[in-house]
Tab-separated table of C-alpha atoms and ligand atoms in Angstrom:
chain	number	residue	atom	x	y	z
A	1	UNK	CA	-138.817	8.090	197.838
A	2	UNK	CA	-141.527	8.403	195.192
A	3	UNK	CA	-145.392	9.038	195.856
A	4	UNK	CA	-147.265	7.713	193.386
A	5	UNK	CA	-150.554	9.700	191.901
A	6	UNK	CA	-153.090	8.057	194.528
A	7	UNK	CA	-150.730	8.634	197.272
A	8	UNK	CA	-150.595	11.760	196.076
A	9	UNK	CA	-154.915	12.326	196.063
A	10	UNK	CA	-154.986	10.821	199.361
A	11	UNK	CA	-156.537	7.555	197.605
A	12	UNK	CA	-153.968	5.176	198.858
A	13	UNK	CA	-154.153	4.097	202.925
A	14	UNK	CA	-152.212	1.462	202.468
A	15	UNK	CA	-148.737	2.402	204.179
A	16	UNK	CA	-149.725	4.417	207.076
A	17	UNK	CA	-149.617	3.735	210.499
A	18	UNK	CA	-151.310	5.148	213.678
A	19	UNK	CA	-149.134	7.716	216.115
A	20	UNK	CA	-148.697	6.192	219.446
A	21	UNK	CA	-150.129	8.220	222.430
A	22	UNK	CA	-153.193	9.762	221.033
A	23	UNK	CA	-156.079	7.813	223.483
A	24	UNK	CA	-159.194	6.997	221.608
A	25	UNK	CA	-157.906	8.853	218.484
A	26	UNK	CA	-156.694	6.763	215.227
A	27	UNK	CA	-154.364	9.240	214.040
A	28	UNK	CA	-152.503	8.242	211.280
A	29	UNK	CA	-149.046	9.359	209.586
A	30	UNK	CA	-146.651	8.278	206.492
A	31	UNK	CA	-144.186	5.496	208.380
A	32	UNK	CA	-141.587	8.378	207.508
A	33	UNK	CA	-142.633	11.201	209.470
A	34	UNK	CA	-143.625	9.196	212.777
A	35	UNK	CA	-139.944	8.947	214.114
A	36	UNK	CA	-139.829	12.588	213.842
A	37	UNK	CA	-143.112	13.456	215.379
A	38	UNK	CA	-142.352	11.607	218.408
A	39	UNK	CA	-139.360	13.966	218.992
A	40	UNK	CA	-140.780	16.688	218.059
A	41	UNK	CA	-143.549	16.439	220.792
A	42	UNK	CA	-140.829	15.432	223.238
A	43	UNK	CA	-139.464	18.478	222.877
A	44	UNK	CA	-142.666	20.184	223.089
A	45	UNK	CA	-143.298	18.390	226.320
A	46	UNK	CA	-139.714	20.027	227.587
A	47	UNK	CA	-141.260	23.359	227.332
A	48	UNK	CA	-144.816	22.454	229.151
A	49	UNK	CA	-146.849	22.047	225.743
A	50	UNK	CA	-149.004	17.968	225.654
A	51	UNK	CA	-148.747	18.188	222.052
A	52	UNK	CA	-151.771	16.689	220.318
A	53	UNK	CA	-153.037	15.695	216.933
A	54	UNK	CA	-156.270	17.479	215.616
A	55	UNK	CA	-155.350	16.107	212.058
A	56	UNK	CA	-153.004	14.499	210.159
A	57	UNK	CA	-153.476	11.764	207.719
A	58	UNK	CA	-157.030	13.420	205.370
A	59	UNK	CA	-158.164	10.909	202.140
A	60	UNK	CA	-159.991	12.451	199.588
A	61	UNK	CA	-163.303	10.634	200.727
A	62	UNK	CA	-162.936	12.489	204.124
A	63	UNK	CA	-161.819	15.852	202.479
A	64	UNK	CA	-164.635	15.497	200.125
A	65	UNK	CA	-166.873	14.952	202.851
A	66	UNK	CA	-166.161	18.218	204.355
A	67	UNK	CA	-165.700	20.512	200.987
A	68	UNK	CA	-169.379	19.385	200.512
A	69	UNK	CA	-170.557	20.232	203.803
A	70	UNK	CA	-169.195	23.932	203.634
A	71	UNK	CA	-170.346	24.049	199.625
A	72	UNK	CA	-173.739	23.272	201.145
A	73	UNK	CA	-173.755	25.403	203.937
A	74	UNK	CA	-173.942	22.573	206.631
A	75	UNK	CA	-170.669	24.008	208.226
A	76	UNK	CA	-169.526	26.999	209.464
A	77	UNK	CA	-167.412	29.068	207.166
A	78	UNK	CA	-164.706	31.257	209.283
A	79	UNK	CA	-163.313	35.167	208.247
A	80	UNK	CA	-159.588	36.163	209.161
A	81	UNK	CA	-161.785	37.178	212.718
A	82	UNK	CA	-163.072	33.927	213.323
A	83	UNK	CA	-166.182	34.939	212.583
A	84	UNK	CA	-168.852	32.923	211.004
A	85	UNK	CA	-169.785	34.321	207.297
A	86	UNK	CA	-172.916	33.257	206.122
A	87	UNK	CA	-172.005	32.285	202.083
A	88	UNK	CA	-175.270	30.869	201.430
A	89	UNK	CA	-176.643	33.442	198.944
A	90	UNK	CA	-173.455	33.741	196.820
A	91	UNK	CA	-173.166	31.429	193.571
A	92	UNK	CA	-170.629	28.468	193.493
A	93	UNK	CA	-168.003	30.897	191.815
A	94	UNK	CA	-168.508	33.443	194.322
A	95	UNK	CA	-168.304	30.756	196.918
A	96	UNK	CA	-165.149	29.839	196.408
A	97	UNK	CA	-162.059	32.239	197.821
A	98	UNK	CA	-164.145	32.003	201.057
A	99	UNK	CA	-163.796	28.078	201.267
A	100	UNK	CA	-160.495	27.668	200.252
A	101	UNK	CA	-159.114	30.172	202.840
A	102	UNK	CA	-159.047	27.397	205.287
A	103	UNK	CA	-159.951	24.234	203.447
A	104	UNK	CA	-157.917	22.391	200.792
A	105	UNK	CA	-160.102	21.561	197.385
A	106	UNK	CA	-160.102	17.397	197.676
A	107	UNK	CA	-156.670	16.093	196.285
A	108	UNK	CA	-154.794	19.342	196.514
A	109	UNK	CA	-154.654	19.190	200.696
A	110	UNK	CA	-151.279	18.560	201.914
A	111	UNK	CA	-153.198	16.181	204.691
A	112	UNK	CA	-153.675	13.477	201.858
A	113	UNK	CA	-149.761	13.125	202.128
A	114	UNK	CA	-149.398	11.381	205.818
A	115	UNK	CA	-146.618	14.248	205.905
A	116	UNK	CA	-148.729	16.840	207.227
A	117	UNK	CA	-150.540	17.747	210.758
A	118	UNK	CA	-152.806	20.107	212.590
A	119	UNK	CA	-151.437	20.261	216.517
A	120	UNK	CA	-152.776	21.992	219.564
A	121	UNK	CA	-151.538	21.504	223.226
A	122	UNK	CA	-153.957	19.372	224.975
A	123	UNK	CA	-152.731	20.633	228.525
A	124	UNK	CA	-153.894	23.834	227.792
A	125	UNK	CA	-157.506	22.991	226.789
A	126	UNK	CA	-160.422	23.739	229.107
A	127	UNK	CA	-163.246	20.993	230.228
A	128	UNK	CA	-165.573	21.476	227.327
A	129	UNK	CA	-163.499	23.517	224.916
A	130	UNK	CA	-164.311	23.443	220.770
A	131	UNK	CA	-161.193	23.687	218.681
A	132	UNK	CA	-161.838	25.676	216.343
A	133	UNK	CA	-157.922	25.871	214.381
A	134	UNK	CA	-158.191	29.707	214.004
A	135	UNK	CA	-154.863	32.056	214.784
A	136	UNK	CA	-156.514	33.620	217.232
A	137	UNK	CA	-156.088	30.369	219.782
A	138	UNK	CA	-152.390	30.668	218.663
A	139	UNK	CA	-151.500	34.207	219.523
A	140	UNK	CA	-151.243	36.233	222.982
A	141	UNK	CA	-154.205	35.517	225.295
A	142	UNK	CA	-155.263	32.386	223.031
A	143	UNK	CA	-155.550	29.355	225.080
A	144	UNK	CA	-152.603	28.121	222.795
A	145	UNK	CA	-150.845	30.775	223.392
A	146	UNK	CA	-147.389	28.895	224.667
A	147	UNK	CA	-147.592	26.413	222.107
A	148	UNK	CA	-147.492	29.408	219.501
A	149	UNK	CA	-144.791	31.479	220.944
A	150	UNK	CA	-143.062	27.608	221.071
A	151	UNK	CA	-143.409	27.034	217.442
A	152	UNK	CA	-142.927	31.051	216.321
A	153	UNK	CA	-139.117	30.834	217.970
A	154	UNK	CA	-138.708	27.352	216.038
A	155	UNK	CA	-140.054	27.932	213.055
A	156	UNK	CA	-139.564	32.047	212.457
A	157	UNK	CA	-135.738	32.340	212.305
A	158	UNK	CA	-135.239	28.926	210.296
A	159	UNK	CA	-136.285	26.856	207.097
A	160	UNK	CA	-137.168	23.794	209.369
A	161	UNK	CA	-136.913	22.509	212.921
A	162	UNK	CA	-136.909	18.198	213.705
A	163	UNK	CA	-137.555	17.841	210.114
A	164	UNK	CA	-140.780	20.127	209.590
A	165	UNK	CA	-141.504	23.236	208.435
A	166	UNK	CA	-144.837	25.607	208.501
A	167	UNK	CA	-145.912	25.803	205.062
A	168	UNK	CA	-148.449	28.078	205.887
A	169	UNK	CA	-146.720	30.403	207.329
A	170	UNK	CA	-147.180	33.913	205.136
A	171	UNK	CA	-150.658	35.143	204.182
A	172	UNK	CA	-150.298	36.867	200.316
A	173	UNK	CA	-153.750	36.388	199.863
A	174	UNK	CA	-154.527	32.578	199.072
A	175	UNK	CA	-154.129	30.373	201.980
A	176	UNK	CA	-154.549	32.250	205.743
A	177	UNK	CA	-151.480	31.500	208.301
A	178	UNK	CA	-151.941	28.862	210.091
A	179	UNK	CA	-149.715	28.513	212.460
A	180	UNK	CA	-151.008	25.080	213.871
A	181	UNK	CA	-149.761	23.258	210.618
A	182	UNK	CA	-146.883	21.436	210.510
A	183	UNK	CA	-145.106	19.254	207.573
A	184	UNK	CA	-142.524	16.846	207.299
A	185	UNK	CA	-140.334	18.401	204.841
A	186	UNK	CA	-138.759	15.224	202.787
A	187	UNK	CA	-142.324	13.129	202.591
A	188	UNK	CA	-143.877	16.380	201.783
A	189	UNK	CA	-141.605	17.206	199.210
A	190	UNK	CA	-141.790	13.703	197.430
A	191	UNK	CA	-145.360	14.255	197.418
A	192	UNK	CA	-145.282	17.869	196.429
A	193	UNK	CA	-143.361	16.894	193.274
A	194	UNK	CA	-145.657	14.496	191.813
A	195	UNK	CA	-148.610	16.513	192.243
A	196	UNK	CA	-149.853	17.844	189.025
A	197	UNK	CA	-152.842	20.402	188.116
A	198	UNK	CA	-154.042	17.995	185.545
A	199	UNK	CA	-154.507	14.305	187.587
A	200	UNK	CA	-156.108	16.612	189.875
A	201	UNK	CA	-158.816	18.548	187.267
A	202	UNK	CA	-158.704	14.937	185.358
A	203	UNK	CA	-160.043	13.231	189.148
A	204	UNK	CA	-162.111	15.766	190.257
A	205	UNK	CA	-164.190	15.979	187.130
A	206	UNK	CA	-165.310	12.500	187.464
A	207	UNK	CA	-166.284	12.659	191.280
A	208	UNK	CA	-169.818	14.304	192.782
A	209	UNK	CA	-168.008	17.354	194.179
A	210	UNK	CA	-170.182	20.195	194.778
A	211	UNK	CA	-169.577	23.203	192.991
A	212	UNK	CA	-167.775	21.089	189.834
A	213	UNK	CA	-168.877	23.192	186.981
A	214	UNK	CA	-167.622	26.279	188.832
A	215	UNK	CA	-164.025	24.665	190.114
A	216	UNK	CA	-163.663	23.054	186.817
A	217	UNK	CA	-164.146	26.936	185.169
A	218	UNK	CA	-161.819	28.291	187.410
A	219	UNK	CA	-159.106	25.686	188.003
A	220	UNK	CA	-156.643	27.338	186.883
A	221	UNK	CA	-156.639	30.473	189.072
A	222	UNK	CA	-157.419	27.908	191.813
A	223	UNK	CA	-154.331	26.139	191.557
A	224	UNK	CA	-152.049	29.346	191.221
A	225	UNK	CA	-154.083	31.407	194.329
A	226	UNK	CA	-154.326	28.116	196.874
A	227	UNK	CA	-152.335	24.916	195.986
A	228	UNK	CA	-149.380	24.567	197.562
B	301	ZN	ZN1	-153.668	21.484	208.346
């Protein structure tokens, strides 16, 4: 397969389709990846984990959306504690590392693919409980806490397991761990390959991002410190 560039920016929708078995949810996935998710979350099922979807398909409108939000201070910016850090007196420059710890810069997330998604085990979620997607929920005494040890013993030891992999699964520094992300490693890949540093400057420098001036200045150490 070949994505093309606005598969690639999460500007093409056409193509997807929506993952049986979510209730009210529309979650949708690359046609090539839902075969495999099914299994995958019957096997989950085998081991007592209600695998759910907190994200999968992401366009750029919707990651926009929520790059702005953070830029602007209108939601919450995590540390590695899951603790709120209040970034509003720091310039746009300064702003950065913190955002893209945990949030993809529009048309570099890995979401715009249909190849990649953000799970959680429903049956272990209390009346009234917030994700939040931090590791904490993941490890020992986390509500998630099966799910993680589940997905540890598949994913530690080997490249992939049913066809994903966990590309976030080392912190050096850019992106945190996150151990709730999964990706389908041959749509991934065929999306991974076409993405360049340049359609994705060339794009973002005509859209109302906030913060332009200062990702446009520092694109490049963006792209080598958080695109993956
Ligand atoms: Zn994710």
């Amino acid at each position: 397969m070949r994505a093309s560039a606005e598969q690639v920016l999460g500007l093409d929708e056409r193509g997807l389709v929506a993952v049986p078995g979510c209730g009210d949810a529309v979650r949708r996935l690359h046609p090539l990846v839902l075969k495999d998710f099914i299994a995958f979350r019957e096997r989950c099922a085998q081991h007592g984990v209600n695998l759910a979807i907190a994200s999968s398909f992401r366009g750029f409108d919707q990651q926009l959306a929520i790059w702005n939000q953070k830029m602007r201070g209108e939601r919450p910016i995590y540390d590695d504690n899951a603790e709120i850090i209040d970034i509003r007196h720091l310039s746009d420059a300064d702003k950065l590392p913190y955002i893209l710890r945990w949030t993809a810069l529009p048309g570099c997330s890995r979401h715009h693919w249909g190849s990649d998604i953000d799970v959680y085990d429903l049956s272990a979620m209390a009346e009234g409980y917030r994700l939040q997607l931090v590791p904490a929920e993941y490890a020992a005494d986390g509500p998630f806490e099966r799910l993680g040890r589940l997905l540890n013993s598949w994913f530690d030891e080997k490249e992939g397991y049913g066809g994903f992999y966990r590309p976030f699964s080392v912190d050096s520094g850019g992106v945190a761990f996150e151990p709730w992300h999964i990706s389908h490693i041959v749509t991934a890949d065929a999306h991974s390959q076409a993405l360049s540093p340049g359609m994705v400057k060339s794009y973002l420098a005509k859209t109302d991002i906030a913060g332009r001036a200062a990702i446009l200045e520092n694109f490049e150490e963006i792209w080598r410190r958080f695109v993956v």
